[in-house]
Coordinates of C-alpha atoms (C1' of nucleotides) in Angstrom, one line a residue:
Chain A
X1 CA 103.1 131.1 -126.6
X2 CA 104.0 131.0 -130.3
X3 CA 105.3 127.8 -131.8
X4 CA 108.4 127.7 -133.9
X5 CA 109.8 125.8 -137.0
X6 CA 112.0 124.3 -138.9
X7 CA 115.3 125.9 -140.3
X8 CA 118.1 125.4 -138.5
X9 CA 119.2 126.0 -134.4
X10 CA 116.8 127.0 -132.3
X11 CA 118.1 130.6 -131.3
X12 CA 117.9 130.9 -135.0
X13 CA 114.2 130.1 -135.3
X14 CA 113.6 132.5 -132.4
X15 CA 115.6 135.5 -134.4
X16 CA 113.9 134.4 -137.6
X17 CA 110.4 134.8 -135.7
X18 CA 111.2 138.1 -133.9
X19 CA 113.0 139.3 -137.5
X20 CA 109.8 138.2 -139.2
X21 CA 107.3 140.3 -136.9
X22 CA 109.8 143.5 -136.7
X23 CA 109.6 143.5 -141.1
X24 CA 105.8 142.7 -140.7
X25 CA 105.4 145.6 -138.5
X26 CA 104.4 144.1 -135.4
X27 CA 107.2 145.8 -133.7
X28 CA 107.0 149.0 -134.7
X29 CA 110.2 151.1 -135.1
X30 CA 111.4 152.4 -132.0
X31 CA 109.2 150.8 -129.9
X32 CA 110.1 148.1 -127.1
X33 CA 110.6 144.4 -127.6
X34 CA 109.5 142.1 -125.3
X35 CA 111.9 141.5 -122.3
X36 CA 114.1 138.5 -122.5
X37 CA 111.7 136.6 -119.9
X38 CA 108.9 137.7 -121.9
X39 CA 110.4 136.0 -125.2
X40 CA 111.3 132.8 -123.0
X41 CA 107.4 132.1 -122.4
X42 CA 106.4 133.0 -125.5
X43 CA 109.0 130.7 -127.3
X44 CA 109.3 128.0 -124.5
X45 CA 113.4 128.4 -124.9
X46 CA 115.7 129.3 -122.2
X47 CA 117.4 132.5 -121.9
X48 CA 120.6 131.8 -123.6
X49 CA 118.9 131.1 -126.3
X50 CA 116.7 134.1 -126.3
X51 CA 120.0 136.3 -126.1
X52 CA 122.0 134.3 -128.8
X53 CA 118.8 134.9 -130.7
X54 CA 118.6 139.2 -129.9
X55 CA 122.9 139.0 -130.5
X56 CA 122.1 138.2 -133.9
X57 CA 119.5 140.4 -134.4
X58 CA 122.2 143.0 -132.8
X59 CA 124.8 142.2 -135.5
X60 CA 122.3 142.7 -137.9
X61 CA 121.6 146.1 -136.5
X62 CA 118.1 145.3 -136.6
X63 CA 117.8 146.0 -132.4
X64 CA 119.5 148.0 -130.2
X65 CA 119.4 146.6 -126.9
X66 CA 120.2 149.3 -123.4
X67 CA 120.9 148.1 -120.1
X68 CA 118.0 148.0 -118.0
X69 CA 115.5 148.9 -120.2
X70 CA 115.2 146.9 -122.7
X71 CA 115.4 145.8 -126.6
X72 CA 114.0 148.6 -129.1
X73 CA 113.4 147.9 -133.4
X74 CA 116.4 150.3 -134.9
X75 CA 114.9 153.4 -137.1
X76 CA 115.6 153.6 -140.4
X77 CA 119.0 154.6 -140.4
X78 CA 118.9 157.9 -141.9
X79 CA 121.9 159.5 -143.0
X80 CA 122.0 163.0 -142.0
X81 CA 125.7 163.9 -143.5
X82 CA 125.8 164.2 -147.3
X83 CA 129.4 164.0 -148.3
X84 CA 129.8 166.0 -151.6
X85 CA 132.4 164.3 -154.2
X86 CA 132.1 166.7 -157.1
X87 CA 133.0 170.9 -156.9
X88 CA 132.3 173.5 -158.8
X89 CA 134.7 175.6 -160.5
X90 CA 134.9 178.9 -157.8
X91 CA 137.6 178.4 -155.2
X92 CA 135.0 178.7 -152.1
X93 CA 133.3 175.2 -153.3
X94 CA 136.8 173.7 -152.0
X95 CA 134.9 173.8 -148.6
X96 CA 132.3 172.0 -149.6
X97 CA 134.9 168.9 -149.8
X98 CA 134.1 166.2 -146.8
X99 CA 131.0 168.7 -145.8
X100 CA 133.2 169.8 -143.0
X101 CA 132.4 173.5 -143.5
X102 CA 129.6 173.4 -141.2
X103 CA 131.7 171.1 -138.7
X104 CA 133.0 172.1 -135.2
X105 CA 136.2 170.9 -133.6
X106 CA 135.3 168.2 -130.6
X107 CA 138.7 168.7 -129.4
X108 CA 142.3 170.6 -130.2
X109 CA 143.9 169.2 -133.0
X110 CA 146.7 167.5 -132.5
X111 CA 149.8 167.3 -134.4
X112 CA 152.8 164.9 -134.5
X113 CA 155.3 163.4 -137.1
X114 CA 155.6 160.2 -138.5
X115 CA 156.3 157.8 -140.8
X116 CA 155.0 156.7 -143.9
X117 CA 152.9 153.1 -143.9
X118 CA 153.0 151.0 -146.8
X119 CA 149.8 151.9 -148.0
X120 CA 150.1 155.7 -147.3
X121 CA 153.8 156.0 -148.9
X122 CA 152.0 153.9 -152.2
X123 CA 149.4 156.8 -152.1
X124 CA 151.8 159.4 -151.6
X125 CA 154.5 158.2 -154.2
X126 CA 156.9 158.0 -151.5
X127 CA 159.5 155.8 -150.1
X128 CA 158.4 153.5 -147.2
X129 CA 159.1 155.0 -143.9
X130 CA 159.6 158.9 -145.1
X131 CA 158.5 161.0 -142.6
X132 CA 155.2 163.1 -142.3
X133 CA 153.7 165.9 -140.9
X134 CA 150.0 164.6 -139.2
X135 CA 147.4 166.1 -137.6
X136 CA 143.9 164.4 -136.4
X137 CA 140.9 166.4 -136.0
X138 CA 137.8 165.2 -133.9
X139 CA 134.6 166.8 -136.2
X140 CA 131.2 167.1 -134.6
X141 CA 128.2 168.0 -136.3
X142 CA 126.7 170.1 -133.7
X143 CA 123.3 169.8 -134.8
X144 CA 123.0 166.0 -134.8
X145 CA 125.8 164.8 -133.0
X146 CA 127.3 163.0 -135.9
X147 CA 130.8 163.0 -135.3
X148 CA 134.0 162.4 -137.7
X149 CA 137.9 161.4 -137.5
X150 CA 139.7 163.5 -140.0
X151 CA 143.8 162.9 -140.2
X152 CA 146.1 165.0 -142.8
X153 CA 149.4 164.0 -143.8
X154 CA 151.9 166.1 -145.0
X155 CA 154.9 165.2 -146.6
X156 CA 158.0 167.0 -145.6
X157 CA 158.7 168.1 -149.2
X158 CA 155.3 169.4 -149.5
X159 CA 156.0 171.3 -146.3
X160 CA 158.8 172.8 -147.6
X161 CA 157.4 173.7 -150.9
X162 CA 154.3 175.4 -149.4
X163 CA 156.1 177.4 -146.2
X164 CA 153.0 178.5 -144.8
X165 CA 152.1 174.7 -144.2
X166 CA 154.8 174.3 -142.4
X167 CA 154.4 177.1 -140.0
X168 CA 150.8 175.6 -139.4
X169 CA 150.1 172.2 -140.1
X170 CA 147.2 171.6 -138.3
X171 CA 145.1 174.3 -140.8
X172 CA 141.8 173.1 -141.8
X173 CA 141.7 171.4 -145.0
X174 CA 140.1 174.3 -146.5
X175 CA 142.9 176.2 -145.7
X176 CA 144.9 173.9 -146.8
X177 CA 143.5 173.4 -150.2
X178 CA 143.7 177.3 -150.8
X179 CA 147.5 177.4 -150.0
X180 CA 148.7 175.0 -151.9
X181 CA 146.5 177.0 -154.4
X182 CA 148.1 180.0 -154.1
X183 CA 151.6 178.6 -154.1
X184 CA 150.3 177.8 -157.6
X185 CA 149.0 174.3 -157.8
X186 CA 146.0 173.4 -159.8
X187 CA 144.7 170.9 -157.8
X188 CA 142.3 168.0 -158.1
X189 CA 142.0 164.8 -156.2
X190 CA 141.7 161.0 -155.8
X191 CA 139.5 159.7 -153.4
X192 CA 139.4 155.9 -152.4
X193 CA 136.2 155.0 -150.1
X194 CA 136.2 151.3 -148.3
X195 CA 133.9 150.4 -145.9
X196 CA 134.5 147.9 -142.7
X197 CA 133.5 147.5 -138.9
X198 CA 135.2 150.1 -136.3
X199 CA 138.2 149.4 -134.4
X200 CA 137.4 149.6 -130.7
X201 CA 139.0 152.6 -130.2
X202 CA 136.8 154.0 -133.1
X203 CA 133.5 152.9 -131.2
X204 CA 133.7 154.8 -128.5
X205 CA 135.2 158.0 -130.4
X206 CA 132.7 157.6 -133.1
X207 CA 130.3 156.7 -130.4
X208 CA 128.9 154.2 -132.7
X209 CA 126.1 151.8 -132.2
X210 CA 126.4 148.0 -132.8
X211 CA 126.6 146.6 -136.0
X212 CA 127.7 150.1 -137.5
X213 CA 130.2 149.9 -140.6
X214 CA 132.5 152.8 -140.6
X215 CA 133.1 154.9 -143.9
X216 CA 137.1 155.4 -144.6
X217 CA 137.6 157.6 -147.0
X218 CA 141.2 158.4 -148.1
X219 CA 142.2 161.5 -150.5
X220 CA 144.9 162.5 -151.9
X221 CA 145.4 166.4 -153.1
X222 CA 147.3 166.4 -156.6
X223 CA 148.6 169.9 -157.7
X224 CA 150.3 170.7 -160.8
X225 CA 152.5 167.8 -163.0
X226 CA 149.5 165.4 -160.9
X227 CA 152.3 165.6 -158.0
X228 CA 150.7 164.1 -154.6
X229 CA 150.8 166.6 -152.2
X230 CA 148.7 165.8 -149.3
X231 CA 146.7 162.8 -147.8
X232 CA 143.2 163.2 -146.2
X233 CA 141.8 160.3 -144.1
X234 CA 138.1 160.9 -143.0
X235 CA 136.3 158.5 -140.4
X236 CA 132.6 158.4 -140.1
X237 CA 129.9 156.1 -138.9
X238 CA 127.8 154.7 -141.7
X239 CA 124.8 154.9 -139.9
X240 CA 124.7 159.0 -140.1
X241 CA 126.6 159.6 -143.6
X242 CA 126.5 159.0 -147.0
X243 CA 128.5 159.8 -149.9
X244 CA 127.5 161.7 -152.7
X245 CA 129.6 162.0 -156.5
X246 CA 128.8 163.7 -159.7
X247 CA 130.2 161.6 -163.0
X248 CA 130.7 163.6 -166.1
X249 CA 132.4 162.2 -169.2
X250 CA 135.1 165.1 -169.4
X251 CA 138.3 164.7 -169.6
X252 CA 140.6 163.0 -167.1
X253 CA 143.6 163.9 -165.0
X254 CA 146.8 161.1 -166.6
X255 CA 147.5 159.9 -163.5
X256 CA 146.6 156.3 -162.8
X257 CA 144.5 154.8 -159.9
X258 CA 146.7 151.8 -158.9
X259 CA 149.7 150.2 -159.6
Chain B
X1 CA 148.6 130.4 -117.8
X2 CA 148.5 134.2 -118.2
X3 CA 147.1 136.7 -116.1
X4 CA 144.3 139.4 -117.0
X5 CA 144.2 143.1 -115.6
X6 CA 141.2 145.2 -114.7
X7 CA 138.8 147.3 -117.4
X8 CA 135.4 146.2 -117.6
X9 CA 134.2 142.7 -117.6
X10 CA 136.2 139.2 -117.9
X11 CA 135.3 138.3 -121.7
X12 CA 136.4 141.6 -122.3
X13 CA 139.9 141.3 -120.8
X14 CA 140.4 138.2 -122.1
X15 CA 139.4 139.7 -126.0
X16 CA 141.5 142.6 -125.2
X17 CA 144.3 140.4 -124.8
X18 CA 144.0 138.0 -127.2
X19 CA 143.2 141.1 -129.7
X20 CA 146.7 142.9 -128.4
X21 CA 148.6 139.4 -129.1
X22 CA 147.1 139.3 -132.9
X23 CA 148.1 143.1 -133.0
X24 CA 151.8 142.3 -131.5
X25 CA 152.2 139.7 -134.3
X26 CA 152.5 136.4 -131.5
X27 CA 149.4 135.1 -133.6
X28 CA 150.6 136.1 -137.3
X29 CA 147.6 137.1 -140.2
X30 CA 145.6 133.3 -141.2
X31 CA 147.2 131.3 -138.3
X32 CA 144.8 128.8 -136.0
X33 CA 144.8 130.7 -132.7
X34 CA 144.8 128.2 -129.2
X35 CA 141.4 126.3 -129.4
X36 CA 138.7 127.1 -126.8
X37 CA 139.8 124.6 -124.4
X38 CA 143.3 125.8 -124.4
X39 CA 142.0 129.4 -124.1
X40 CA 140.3 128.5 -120.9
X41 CA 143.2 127.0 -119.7
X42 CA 145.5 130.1 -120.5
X43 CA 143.6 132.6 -118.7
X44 CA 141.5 130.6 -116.1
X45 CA 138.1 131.3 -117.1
X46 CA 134.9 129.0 -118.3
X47 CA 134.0 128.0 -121.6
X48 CA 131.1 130.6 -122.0
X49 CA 134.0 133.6 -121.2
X50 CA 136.2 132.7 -123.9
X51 CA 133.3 132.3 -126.6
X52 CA 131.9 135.2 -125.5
X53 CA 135.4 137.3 -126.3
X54 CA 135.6 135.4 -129.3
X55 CA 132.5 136.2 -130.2
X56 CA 133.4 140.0 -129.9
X57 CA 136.3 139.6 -132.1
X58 CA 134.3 138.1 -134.7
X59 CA 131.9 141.2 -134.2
X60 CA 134.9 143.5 -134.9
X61 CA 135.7 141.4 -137.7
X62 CA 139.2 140.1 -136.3
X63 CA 138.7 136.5 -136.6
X64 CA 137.2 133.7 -138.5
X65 CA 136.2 130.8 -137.0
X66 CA 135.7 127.4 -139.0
X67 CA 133.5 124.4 -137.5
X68 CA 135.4 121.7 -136.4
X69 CA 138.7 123.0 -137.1
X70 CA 139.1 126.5 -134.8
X71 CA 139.6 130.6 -135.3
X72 CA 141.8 132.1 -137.3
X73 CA 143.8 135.3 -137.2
X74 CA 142.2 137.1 -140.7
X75 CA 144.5 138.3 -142.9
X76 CA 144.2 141.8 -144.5
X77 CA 140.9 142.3 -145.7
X78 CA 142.6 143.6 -149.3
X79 CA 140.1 144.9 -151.7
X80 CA 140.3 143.1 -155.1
X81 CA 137.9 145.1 -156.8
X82 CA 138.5 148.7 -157.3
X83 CA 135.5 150.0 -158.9
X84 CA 135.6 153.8 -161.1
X85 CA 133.7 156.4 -160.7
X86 CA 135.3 158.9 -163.2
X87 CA 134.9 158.2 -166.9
X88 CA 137.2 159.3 -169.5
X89 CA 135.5 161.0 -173.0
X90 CA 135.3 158.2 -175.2
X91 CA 131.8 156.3 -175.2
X92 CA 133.7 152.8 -174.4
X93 CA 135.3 154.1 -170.9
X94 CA 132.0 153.8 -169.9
X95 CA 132.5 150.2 -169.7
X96 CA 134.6 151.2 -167.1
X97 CA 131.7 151.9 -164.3
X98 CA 131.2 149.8 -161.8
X99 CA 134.3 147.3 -163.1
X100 CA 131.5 145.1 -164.9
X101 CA 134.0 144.5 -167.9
X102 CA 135.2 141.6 -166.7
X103 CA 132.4 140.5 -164.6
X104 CA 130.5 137.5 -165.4
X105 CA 126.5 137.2 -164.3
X106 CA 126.8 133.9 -162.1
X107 CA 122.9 133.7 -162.9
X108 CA 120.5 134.6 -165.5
X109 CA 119.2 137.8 -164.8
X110 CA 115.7 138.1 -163.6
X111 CA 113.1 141.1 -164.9
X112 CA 110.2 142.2 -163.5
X113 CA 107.6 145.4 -163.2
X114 CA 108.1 146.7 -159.6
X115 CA 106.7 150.5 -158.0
X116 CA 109.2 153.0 -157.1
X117 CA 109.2 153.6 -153.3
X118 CA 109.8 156.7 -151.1
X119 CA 113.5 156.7 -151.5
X120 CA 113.5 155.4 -155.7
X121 CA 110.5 158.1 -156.9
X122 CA 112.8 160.6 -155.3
X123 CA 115.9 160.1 -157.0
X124 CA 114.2 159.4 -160.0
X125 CA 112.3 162.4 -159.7
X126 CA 109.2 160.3 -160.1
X127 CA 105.7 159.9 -158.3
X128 CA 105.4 157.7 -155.6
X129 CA 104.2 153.7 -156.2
X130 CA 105.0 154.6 -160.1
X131 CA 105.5 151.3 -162.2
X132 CA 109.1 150.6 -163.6
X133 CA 110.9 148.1 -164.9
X134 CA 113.8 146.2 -162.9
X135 CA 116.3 143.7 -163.8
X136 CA 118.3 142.3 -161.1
X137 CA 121.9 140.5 -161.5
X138 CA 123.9 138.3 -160.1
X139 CA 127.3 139.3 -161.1
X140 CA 131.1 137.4 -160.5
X141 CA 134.7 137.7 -160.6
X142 CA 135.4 134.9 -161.8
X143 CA 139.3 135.2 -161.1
X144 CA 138.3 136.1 -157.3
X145 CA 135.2 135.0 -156.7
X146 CA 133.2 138.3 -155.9
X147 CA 130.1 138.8 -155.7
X148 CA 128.1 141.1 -156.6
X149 CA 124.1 142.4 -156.9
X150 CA 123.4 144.4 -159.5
X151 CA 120.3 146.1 -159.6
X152 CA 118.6 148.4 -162.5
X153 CA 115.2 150.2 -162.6
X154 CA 113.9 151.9 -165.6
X155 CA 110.4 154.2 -165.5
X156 CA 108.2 153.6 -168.2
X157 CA 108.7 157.4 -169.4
X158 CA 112.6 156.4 -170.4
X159 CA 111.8 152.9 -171.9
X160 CA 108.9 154.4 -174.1
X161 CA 111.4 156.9 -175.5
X162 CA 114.4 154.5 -175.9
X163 CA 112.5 152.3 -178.0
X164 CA 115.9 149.5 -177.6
X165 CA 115.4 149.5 -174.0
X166 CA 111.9 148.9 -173.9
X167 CA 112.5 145.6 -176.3
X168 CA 115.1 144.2 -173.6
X169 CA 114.8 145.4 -170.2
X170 CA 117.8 142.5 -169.2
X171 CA 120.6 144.6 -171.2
X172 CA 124.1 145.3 -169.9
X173 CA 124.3 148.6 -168.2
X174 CA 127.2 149.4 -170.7
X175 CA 124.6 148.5 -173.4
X176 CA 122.2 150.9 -172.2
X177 CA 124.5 153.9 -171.6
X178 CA 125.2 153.2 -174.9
X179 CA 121.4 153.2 -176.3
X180 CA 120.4 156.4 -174.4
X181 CA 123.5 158.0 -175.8
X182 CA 122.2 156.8 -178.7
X183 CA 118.6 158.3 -178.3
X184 CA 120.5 161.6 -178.3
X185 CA 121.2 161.9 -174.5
X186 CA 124.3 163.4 -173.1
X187 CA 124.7 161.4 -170.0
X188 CA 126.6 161.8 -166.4
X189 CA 125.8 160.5 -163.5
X190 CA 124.7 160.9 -159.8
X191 CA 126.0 158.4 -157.8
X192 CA 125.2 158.2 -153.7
X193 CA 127.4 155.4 -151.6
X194 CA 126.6 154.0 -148.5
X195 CA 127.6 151.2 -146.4
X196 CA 125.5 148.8 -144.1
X197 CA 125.1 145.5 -142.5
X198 CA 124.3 143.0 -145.0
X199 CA 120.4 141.0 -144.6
X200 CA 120.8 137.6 -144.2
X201 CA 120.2 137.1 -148.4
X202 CA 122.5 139.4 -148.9
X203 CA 124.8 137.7 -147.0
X204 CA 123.9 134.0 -148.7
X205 CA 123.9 135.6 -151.8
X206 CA 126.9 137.5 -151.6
X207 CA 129.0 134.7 -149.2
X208 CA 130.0 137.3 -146.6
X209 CA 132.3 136.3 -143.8
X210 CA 131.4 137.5 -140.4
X211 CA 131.3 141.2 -140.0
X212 CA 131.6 142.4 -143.2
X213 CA 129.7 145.7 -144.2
X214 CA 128.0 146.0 -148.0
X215 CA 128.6 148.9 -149.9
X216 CA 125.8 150.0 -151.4
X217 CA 125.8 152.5 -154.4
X218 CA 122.7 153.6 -156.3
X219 CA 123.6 155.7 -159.8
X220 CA 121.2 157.8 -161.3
X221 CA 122.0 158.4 -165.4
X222 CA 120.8 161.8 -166.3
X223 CA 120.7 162.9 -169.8
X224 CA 119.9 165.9 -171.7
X225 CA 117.9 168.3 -169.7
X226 CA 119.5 166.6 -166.9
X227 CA 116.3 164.6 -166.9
X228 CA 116.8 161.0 -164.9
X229 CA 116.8 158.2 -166.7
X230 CA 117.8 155.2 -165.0
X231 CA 118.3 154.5 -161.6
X232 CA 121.5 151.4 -160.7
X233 CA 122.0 150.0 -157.7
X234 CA 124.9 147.9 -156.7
X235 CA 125.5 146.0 -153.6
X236 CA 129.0 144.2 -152.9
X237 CA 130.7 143.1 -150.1
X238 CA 133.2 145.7 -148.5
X239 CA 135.9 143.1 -147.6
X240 CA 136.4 142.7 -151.4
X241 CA 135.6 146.7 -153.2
X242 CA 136.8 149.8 -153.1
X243 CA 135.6 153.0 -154.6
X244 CA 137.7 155.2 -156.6
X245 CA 136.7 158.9 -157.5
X246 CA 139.0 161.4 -159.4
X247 CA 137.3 164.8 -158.0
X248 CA 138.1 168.0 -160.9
X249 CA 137.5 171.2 -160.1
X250 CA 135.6 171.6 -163.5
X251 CA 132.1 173.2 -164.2
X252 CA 129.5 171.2 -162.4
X253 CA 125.9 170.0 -163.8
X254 CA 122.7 172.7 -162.4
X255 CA 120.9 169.7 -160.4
X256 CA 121.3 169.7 -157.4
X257 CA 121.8 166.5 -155.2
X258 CA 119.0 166.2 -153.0
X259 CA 116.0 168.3 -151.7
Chain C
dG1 C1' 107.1 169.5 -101.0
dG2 C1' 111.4 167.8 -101.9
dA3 C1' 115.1 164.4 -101.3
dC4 C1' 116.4 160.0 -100.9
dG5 C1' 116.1 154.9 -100.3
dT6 C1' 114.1 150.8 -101.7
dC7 C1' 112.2 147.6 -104.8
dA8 C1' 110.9 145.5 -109.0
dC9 C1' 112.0 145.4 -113.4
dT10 C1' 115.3 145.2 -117.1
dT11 C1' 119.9 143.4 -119.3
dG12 C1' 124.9 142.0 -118.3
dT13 C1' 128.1 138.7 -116.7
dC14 C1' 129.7 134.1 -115.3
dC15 C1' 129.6 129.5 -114.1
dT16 C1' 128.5 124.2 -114.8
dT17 C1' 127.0 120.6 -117.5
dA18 C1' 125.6 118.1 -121.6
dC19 C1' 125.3 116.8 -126.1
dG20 C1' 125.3 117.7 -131.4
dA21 C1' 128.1 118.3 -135.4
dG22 C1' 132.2 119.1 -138.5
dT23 C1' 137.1 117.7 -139.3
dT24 C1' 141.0 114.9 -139.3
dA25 C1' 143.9 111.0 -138.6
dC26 C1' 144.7 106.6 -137.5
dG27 C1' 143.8 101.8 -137.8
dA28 C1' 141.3 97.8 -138.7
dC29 C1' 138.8 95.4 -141.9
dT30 C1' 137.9 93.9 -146.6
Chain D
dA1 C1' 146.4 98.4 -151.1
dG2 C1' 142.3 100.6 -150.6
dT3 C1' 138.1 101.6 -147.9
dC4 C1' 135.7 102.6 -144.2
dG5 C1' 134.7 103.2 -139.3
dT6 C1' 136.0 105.0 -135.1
dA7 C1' 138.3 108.1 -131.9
dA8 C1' 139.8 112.4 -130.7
dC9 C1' 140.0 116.7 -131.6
dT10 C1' 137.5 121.1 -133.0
dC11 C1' 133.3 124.6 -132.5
dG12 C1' 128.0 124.9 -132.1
dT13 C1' 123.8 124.6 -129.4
dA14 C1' 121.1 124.3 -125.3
dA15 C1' 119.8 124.2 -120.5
dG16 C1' 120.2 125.5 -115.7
dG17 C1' 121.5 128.6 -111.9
dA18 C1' 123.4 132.7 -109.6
dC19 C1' 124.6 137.4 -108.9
dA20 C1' 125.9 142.2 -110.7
dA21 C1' 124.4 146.5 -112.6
dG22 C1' 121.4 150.0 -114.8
dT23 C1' 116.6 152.1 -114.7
dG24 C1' 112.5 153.9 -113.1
dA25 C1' 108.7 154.3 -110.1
dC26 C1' 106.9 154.3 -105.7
dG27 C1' 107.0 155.3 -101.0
dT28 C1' 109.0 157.0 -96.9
dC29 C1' 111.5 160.3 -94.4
dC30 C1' 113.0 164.9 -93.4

DNA sequence: GGACGTCACTTGTCCTTACGAGTTACGACT
DNA sequence: AGTCGTAACTCGTAAGGACAAGTGACGTCC
């Protein structure tokens, strides 16, 4: 038995001991905790406590905790997805955009139309409630299992600007990219990244772990006279991805950022 | 009283409903929602159940729940700070990274001689446990009341041959773009973003609600020879920042972004 | 030998009870 | 009138018990 201290509640002490030893390295990573009864002895406490003690240490994502085995120290969360922000000047680095070159489909794509949010119409330049083409796109790496929401959004004028769009809007972005390209845009982008925690339906499509921040990226494609053409959406877990931008002190596109 | 179908267990019927009537707009954005007691009542279950779903809708970062006074429907988490990562070509719109113009330091900043770790000798292209110089901040909005932790690391190799850095270590980033520019360096940056679950500092430090992610951005200046000179870090809560990025299909530096 | 069932372990769920602690409003006392 | 204490609300913490459900190993049965 190992006695405990002073700050604060008592399920708080507990996480601060068992937080204390994981950093020091008596837990190793990846190796097993000891079972809730285990921790009860050792910290004369009962077993609510010890669980209010591992749920914070699960919000922390320090732990991850599987039925009927047991509670195991998180590895470093390595990301394994570098998402490239910067291109080079040859059309084929387009694909290197979102990394998704390398991705396979998890499922169809589907397609649907709707209607402009607030926020995506203020992205867009459009009126509130215009309709839009859309199409979301279930990405898996196969390699690692990392897996990724992707949503375009069309507007109808950009549809009917660029007619092979609208024959096929549920192209890849790649192919996206290089038809508006050839209809004779010269395109560059704004990309807005936010971070927060995962909407339920995200969990279990992201298959996320606890305590896992999703990365929301949102980009919009500007062609010629900065015109917004499109609207890119990408969902991924923070745990497996990290974003990557090159800053160079050349010039810079008009258009502002935000209103 | 209101009746609860079937998936999965009670707490989670009982937040899945209670989530649905926040989405439906019965409980509008920053309203109190029925107290615990009430909650029982409604849908027939013991006090543990209905802390348990709340709980879970603080984990998804729904609610906020005060002390004494009861949970509250949060309102959109609107980011405040929009932070640039595209510089225009004139020296002073390199105030402009990171939105530090305006920012206040809440604290005196702190210096220090540290070693580079694993993941700092590799982006500074450095040996490993190599002394540096750091200088951490404290910085705030004082119109909003962000937070933010601002991080710089120097190697001895740049301070010896930036002879103004070397004399004060505590300088403004926007100061020191300006002295390595001034050395003779042509500077851009490589900048890496991630997002994560905030340690408990961080979340004193930084006055996080409940379930809110940090973003986490390290910069790398490189100057002439694209040698790196500096390594930033910036931590801020994600409930409060957003990234922007313009993305140019210009010509792109030689170095490449990781190994 | 292989398949399957059981058992001992784990965490998950749910209940009851009790008290501590922050907040607010009302009312009595000064 | 102003101040302060108390009461009645809120959520936070802690204990106890009971059973469900996932996991893995061991042993039995075919």
């Amino acid at each position: 038995m190992t006695e405990i201290q002073r700050p604060g509640a008592l399920y708080q002490q507990v996480a601060a001991a068992i937080r204390e030893a994981i950093l020091s390295g008596e837990f190793a990573p990846a190796s097993l905790l000891p079972s809730e009864a285990q921790l009860m002895a050792r910290y004369q406490v009962s077993r609510p406590t010890v669980r209010n003690a591992i749920a914070a240490l699960r919000a922390e994502g320090l732990i991850d905790v599987r039925h009927g085995k047991g509670s195991f120290v998180r590895s470093e969360p390595q990301p394994v997805v570098s998402l490239l922000g910067h291109v080079g000047r040859t059309p084929e680095a387009h694909f290197v955009l979102h990394g998704v070159a390398t991705w396979e489909q998890a499922e169809e794509p589907s397609t649907y139309r709707t209607h402009a949010t607030e926020a995506t119409a203020h992205l867009l330049e459009l009126e509130a409630e215009e309709a839009l083409f859309g199409c979301d796109r279930l990405l898996t790496d196969p390699a690692t299992g990392t897996r990724a929401m992707h949503r375009t959004l069309i507007p109808f004028a950009t549809a009917d600007a660029v007619p092979d769009l609208a024959e096929a809007p549920e192209t890849k972005p790649a192919t996206v990219y290089a038809m508006l390209a050839k209809a004779g845009h010269e395109l560059w982008w704004s990309e807005t990244v936010r971070a927060r925690m995962p909407l339920p339906d995200e969990r279990t499509a992201l298959r996320l772990p606890d305590a896992t921040p999703v990365l929301h990226l949102s980009r919009v494609t500007c062609g010629t006279d900065d015109t917004p053409l499109i609207l890119e959406e990408l969902r991924i877990g923070a745990d497996r991805a990290e974003l990557a931008y090159r800053i160079t002190a050349d010039k810079q596109p008009a258009r502002r950022t935000r209103s």
